[in-house]
Coordinates of C-alpha atoms and ligand atoms in Angstrom, one line a residue:
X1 CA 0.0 0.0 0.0
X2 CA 1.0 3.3 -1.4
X3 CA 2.3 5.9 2.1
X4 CA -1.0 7.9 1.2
X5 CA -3.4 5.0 1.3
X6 CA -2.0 4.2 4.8
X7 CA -2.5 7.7 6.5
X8 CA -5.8 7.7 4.7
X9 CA -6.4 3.9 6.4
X10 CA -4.8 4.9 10.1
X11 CA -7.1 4.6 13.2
X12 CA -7.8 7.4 15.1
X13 CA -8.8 8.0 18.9
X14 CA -10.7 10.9 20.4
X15 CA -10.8 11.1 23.9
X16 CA -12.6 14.1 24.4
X17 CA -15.2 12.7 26.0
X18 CA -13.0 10.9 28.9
X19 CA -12.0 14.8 30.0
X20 CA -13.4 16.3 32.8
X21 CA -13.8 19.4 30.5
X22 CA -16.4 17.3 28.8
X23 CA -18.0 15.2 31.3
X24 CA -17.4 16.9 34.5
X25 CA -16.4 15.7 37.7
X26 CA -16.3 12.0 37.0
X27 CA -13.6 12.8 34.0
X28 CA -9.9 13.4 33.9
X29 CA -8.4 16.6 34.4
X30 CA -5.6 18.0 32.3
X31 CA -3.0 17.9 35.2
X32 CA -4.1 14.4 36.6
X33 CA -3.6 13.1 33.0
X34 CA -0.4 14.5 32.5
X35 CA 1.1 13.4 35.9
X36 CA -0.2 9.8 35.3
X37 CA 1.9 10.1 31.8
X38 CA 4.7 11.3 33.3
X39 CA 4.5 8.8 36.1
X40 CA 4.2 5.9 34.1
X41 CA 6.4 7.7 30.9
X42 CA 9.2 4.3 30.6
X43 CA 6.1 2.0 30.6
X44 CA 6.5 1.1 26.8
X45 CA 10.4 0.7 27.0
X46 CA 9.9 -1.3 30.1
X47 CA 7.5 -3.8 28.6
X48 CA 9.4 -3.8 25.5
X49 CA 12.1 -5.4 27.6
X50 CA 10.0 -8.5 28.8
X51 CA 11.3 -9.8 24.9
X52 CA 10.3 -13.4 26.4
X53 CA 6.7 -12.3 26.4
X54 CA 6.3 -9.9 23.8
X55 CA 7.5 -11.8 20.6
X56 CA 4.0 -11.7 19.5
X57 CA 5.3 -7.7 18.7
X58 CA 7.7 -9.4 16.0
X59 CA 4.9 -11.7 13.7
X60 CA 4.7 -8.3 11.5
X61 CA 8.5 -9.2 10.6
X62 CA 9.7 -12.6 11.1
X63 CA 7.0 -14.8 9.0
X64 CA 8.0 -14.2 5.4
X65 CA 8.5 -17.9 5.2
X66 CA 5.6 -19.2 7.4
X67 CA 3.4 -17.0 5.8
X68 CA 4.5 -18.6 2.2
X69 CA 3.7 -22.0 3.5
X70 CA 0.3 -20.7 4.9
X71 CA -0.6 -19.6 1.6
X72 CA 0.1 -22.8 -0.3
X73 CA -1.6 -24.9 2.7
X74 CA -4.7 -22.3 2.1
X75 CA -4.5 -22.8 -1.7
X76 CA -4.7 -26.5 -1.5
X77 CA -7.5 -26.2 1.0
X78 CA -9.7 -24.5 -0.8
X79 CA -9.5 -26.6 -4.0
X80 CA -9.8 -29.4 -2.2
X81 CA -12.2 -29.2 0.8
X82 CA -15.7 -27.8 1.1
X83 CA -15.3 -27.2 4.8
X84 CA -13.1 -26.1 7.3
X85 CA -13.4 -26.7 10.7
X86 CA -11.1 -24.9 13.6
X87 CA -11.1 -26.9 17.1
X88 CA -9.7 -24.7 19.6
X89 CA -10.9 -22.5 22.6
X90 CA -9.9 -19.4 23.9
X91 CA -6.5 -17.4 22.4
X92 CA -6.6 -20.6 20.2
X93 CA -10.9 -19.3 18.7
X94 CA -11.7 -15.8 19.5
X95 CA -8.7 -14.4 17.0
X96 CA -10.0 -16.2 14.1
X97 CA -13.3 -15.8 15.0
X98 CA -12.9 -11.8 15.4
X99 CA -10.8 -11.5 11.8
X100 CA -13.3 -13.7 9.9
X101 CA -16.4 -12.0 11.0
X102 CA -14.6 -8.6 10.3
X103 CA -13.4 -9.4 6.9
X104 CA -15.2 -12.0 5.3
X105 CA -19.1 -11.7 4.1
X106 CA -21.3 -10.8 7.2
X107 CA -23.2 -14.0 5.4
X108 CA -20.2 -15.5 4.7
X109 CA -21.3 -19.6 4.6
X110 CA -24.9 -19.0 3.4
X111 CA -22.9 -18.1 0.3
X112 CA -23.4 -19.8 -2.8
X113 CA -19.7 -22.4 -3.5
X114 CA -18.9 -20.0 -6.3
X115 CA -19.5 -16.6 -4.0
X116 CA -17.5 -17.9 -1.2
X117 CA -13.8 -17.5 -1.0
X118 CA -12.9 -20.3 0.6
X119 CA -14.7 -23.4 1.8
X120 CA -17.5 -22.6 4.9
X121 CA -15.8 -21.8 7.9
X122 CA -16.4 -23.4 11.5
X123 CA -14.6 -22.4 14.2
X124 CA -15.6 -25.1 17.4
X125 CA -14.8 -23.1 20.5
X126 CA -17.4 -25.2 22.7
X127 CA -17.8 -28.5 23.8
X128 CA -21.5 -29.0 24.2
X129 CA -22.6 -32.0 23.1
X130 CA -25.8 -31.0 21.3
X131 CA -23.5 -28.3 19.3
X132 CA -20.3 -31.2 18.4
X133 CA -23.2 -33.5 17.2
X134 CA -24.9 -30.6 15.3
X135 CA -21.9 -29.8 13.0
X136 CA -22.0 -33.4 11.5
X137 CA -25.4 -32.8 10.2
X138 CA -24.1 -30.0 7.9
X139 CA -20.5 -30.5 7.0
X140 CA -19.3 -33.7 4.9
X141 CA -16.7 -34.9 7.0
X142 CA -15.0 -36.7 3.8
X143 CA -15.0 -33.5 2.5
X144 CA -13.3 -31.5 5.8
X145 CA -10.4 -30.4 6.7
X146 CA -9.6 -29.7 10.1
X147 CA -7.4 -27.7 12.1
X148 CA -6.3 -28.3 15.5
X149 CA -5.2 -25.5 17.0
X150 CA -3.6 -25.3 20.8
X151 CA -0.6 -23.9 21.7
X152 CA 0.2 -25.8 24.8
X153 CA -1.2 -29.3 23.2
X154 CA -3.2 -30.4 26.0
X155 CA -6.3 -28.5 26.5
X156 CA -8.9 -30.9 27.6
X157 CA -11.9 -29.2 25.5
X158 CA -9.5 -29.2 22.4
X159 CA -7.8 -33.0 22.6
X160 CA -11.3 -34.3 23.5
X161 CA -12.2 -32.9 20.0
X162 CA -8.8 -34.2 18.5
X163 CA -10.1 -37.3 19.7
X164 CA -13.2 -37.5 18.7
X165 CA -12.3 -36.2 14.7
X166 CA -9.8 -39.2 14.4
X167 CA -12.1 -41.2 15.5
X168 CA -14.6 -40.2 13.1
X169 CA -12.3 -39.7 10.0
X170 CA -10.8 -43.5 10.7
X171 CA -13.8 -44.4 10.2
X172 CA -14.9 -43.2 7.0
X173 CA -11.2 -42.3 5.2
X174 CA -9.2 -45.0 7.1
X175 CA -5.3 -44.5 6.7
X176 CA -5.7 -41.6 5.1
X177 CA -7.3 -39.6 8.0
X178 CA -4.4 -37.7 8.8
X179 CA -4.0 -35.9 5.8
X180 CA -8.0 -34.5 6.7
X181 CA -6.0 -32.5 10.1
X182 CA -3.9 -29.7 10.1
X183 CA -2.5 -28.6 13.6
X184 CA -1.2 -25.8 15.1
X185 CA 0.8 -25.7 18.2
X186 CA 4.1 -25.4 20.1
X187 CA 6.7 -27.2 17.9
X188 CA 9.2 -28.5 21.6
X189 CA 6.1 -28.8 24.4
X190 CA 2.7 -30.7 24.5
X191 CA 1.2 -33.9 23.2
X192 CA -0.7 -32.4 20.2
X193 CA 3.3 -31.8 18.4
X194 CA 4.0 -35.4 19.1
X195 CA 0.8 -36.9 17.6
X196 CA 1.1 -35.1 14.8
X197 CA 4.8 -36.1 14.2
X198 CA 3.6 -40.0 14.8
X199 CA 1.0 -40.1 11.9
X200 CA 2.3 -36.9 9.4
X201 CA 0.0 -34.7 10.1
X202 CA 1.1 -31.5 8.1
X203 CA 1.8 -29.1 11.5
X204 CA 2.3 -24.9 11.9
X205 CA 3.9 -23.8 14.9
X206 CA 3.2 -21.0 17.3
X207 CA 6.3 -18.9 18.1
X208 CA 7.7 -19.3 21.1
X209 CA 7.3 -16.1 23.2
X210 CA 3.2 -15.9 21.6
X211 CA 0.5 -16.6 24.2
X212 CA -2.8 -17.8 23.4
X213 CA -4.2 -14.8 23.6
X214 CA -1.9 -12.6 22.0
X215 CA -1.4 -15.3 18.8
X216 CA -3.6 -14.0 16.2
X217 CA -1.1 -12.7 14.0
X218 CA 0.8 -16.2 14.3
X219 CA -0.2 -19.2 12.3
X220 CA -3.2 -19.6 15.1
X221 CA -5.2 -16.8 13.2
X222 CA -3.3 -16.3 9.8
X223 CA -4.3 -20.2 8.4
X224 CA -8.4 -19.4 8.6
X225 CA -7.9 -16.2 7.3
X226 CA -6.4 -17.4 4.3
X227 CA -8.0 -20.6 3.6
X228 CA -11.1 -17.7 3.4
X229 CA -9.3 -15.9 1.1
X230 CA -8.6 -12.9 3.2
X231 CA -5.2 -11.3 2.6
X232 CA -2.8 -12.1 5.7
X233 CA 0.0 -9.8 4.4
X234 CA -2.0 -6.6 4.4
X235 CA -3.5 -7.5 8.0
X236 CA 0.3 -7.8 9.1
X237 CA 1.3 -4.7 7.3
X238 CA -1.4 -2.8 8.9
X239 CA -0.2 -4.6 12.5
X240 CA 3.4 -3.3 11.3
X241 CA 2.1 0.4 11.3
X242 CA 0.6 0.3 14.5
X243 CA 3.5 -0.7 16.3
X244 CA 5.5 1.9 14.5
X245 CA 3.1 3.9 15.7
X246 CA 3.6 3.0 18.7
X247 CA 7.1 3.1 18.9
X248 CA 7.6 6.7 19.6
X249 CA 9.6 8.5 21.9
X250 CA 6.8 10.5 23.4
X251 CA 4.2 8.6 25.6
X252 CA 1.8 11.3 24.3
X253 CA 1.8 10.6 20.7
X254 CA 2.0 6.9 21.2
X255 CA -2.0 5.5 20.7
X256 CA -1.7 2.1 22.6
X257 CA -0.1 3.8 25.4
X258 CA -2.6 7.5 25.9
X259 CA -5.5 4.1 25.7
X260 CA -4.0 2.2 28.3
X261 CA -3.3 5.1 30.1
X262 CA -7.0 6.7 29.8
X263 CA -7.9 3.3 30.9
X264 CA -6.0 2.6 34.4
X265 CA -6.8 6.3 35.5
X266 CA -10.8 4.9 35.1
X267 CA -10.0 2.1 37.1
X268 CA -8.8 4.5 40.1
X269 CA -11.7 6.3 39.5
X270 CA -13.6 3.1 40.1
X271 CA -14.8 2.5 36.8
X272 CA -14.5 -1.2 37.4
X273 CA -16.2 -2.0 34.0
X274 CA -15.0 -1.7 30.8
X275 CA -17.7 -1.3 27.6
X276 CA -17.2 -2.0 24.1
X277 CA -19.3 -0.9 22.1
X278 CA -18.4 -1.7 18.0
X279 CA -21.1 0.1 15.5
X280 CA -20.2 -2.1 13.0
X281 CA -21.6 -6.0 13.0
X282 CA -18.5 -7.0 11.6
X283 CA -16.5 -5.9 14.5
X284 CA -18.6 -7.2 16.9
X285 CA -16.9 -10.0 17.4
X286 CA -13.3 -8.0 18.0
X287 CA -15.0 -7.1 20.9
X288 CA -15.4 -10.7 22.1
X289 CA -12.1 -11.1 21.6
X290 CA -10.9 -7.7 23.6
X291 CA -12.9 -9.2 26.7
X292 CA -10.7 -12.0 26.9
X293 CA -7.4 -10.2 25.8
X294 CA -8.4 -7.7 28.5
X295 CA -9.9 -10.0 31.1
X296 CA -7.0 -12.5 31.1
X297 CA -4.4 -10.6 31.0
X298 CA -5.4 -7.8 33.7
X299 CA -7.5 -9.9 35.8
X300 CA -4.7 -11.1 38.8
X301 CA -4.7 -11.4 42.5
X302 CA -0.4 -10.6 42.7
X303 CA 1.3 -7.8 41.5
X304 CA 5.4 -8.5 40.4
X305 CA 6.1 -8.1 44.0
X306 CA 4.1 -10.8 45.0
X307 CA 1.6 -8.0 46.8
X308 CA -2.1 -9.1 46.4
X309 CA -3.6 -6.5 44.8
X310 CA -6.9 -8.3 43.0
X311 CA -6.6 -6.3 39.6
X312 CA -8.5 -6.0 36.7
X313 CA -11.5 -4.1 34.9
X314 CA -14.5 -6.2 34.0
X315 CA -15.0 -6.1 30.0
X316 CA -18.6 -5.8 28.8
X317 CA -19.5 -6.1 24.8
X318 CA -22.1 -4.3 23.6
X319 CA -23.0 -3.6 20.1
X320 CA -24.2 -0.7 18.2
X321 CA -27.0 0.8 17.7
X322 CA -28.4 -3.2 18.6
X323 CA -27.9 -2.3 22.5
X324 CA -28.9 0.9 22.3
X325 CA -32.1 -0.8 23.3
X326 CA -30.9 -2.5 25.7
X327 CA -28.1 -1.5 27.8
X328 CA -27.6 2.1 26.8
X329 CA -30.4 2.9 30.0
X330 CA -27.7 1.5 32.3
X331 CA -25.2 3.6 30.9
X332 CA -26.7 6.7 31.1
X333 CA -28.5 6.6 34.3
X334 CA -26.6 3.5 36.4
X335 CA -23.5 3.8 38.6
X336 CA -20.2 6.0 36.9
X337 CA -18.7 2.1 37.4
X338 CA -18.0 2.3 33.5
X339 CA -16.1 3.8 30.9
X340 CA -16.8 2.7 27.1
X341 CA -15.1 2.3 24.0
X342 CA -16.8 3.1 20.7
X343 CA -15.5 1.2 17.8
X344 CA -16.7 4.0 14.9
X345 CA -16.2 2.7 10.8
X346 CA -15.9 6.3 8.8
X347 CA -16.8 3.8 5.6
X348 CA -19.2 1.1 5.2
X349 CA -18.5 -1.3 2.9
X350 CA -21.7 -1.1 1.8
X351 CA -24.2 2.0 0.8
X352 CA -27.5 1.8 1.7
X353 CA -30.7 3.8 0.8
X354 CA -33.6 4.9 2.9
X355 CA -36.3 4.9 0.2
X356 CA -38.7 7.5 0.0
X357 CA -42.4 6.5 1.3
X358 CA -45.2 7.3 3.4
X359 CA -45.0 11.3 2.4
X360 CA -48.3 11.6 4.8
X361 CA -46.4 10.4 7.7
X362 CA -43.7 12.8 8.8
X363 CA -43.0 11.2 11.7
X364 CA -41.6 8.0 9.1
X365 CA -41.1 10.4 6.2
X366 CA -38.0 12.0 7.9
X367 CA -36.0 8.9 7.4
X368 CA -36.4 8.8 3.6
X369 CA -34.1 10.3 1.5
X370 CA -31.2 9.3 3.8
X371 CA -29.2 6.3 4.3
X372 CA -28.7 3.9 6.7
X373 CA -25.0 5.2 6.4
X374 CA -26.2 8.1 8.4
X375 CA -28.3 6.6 10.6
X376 CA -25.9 4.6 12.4
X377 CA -23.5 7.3 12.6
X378 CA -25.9 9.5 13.6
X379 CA -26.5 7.1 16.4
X380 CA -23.5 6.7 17.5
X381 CA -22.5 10.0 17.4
X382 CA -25.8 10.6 19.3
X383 CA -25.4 7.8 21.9
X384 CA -21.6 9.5 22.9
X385 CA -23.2 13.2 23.0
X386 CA -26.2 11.5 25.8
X387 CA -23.0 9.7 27.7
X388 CA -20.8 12.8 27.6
X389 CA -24.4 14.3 29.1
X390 CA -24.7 12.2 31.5
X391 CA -21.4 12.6 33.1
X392 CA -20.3 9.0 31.5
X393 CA -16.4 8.7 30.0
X394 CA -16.0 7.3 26.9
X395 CA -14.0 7.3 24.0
X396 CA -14.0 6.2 20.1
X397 CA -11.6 4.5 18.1
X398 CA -12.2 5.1 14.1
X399 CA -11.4 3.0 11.7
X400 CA -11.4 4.8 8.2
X401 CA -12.6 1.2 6.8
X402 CA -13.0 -2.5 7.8
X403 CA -10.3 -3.9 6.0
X404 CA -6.9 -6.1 6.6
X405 CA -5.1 -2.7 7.3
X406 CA -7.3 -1.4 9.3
X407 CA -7.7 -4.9 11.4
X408 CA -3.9 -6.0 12.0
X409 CA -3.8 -2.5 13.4
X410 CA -6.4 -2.4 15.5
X411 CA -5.3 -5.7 17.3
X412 CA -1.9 -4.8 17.7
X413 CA -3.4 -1.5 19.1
X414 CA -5.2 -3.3 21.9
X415 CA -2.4 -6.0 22.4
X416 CA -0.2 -3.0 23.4
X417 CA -2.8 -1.1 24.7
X418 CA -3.1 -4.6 27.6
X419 CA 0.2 -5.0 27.7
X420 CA 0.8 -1.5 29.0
X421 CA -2.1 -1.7 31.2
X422 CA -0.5 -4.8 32.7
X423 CA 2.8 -2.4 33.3
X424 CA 0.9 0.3 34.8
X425 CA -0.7 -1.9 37.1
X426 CA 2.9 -3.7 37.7
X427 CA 1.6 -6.8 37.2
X428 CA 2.2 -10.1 34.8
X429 CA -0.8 -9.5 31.5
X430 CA 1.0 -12.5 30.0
X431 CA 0.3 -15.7 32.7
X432 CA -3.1 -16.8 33.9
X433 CA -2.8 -18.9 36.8
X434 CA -6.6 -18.5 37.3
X435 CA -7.2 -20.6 34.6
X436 CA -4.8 -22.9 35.2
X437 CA -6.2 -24.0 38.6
X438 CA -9.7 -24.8 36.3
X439 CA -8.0 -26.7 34.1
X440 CA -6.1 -28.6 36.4
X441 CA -9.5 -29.6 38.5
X442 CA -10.7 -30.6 35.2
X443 CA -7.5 -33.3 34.4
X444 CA -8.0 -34.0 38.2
X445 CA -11.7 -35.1 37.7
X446 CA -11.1 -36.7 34.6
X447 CA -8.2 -39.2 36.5
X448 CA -5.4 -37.6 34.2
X449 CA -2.1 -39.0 35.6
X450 CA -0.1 -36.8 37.6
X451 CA -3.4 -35.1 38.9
X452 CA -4.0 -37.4 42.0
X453 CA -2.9 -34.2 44.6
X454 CA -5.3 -32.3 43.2
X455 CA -7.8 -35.1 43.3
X456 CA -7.3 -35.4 46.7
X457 CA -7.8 -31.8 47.2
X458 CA -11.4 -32.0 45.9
X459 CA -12.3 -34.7 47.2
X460 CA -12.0 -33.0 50.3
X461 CA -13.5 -30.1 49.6
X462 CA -16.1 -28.8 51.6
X463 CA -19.6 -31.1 50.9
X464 CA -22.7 -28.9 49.3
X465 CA -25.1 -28.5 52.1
X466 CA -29.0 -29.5 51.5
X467 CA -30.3 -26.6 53.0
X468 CA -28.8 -24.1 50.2
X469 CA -30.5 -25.7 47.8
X470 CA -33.7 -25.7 46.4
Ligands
LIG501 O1 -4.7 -16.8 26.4 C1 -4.5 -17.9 26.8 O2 -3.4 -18.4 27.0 C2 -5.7 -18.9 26.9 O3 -6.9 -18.3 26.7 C3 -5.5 -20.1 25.9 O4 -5.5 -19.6 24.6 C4 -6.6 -21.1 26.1 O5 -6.7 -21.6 27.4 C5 -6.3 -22.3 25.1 O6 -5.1 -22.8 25.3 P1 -4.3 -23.7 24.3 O7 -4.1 -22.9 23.0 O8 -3.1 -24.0 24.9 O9 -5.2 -24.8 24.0

């Protein structure tokens, strides 16, 4: 992309609204903000430093050849398969998920074969029962490919549905089964690298230094997107920007930092929530995958010092102008517990009409003769000026477009944005020893071997009592 096109394409961030100029005593004043900056003005060269758990800052650069080998995987998957199937959870779903609703058709399986890019896309992030036995009723399993993705090769949830594939593809392909799997995981540790090494199984490996959650860039994300046909060299170009971006001198004119920044001084003010609120159904999703990017990684009982300090903000997705009617009420009139994030698109990809009708109803007549373009913006921009009334903070992030650009920056802006957070707060955004504990009680009630401690330790956990029940 031409230097042009990317200013043209480069998100944008007005915090007006977070001020205390704008929304009165429950905002930020000028000096508070700019002692907080000054405070916390090393944060980005100090977290730059913790290279072991920031390499997920290098995928813009280092995957010319992965990225080559993606692309002739996706090529072959798309002429040969009619479906593909992701089984993963977390860090290993909610990337893909977020990139494929943003940039493929809103519609985008309901397509006809030749309107689709790609084959139909399913990305299994549950293990209910009813939905596992519901995705055999629509996807031809002879004609499937699927891709295991975990990084640490041993999530229960995702093995059980490594399990349960083979089983099915032995069944109706025999030997040739393996060549229907793809995986992705960490090429030294876990047990998904070593089956795949026993029976072939062509395998793409997530960087060491790139946690679950911060792996969208990697293989984890970049294999769906281009099996779909979505172009996984702009969406790392448009990363690249951001953290250039980013890398400034000046903790003012860096974005990720002013957001995190903006952020952690809500969360002293006791905005213990965090909103956000996409206008824009393809970025709904994004938002699904910002409440686990921000949950896991700021949600700890220890800071570094070992201090307990029970950190964290609690994210909340909401979607534009669809909650309007719905939570907005809260917003506006609740407790100042939140401050919200509107994700704003300058361009639709799409123009729509309000037709002209009803001339003898003004009330409906207004609408005609503009677009639903307006509207939306109108209702966002609307929505913001009740907040700001209200006395609520909030603050919009613009993206010119929904495109590849446009996406790879926006994630790289919130995985820096988190990762700063976590360095304010002087605490590790990379680990999540909370879930850890679940899924060690999980291989403990299973009978996993090397789990009998922790059997123990429930088994002796304090009995459910009748009378609190009902
Ligand atoms: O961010 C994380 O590390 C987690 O959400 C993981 O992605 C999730 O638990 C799945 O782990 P794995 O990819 O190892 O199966």
């Amino acid at each position: 992309m031409q230097d042009a096109n990317r200013l043209d394409m480069q998100i944008s961030i007005d915090f007006n609204n977070m001020m205390e100029r704008f929304v009165g005593e429950h905002g930020i004043g000028d000096d508070e903000l700019n002692e907080f900056i000054e405070k916390n003005a090393d944060i980005a060269q100090r977290v730059n430093e913790t290279r072991d758990n920031t390499r997920w800052r290098e995928l813009p650069y280092n995957q010319e050849t992965v990225v080559n080998r993606i692309l002739e995987i996706a090529e072959s998957v798309r002429k040969n398969y009619h479906s593909f199937v992701v089984l993963g959870i977390g860090g290993s779903a909610l990337g893909p998920i977020a990139v494929q609703k943003a940039l493929n058709h809103l519609r985008y399986n309901e397509l006809s074969d030749d309107l689709r890019r790609g084959p139909k896309l399913y990305i299994e992030d549950n293990i209910d029962p009813e939905r596992i036995r519901s995705l055999f009723d629509v996807i031809d399993i002879k004609r499937t490919m699927f891709n295991v993705i975990t990084k640490s090769g041993s999530t229960s949830e995702t093995m059980a549905q490594l399990l349960l594939i083979t089983y099915m593809l032995r069944n109706c392909l025999g030997d040739n089964w393996a060549n229907h799997v793809i995986a992705t995981t960490d090429e030294h540790k876990g047990n998904l690298v070593k089956i795949a090494r026993q029976f072939g199984i062509t395998t793409l490996y997530v960087p060491d230094g790139v946690g679950g959650r911060f792996s969208e860039l990697s293989p984890v994300g970049l294999l769906p997107a281009a099996v779909c046909g979505i172009d996984i060299k702009s969406l790392l170009d448009g990363a690249a920007y951001m953290d250039k971006l980013c890398s400034v001198d000046d903790p003012q004119k860096n974005p990720a930092f002013m957001l995190a920044a903006l952020e952690c001084i809500s969360m002293k003010k006791g905005c213990n929530i965090s909103v956000m609120m996409p206008y824009a159904d393809s970025l709904k999703e994004m938002a699904d995958w910002y409440a686990q990017l921000w949950a896991e990684s700021l949600g700890k009982l220890y800071d570094k010092e070992g201090c307990v300090v029970r950190t964290g903000q609690t994210p909340v997705k909401a979607l534009g102008v669809t909650d309007q009617h719905s939570q907005i009420q809260l917003y506006a009139e609740g407790p100042f517990d939140k401050v919200i994030t509107f994700l704003a698109v300058d361009q639709y990809r799409a123009l729509m009409d309000i037709p002209n009708a009803y001339d003898d109803i003004p009330d409906v007549a207004f609408l005609s003769g503009h677009t639903f373009n307006e509207l939306i913006d109108v209702e966002r921009r609307a929505t913001e000026y009740a907040l700001m009334k209200s006395r609520h903070m909030s603050k919009t992030i613009t993206l010119p477009m929904v495109n590849e650009f446009t996406i790879g920056q926006l994630m790289m802006l919130l995985e820096l944005q988190t990762a700063y957070a976590g360095g304010i707060l002087n605490i590790d955004a990379f680990d999540q020893p909370g879930v850890e504990e679940g899924k060690n009680a999980t291989y403990a009630l299973l009978g996993k071997p090397g789990y009998e401690e922790k059997a123990l330790e429930l088994k002796n956990m304090p009995k459910k009592m009748k009378e609190y029940m009902l």
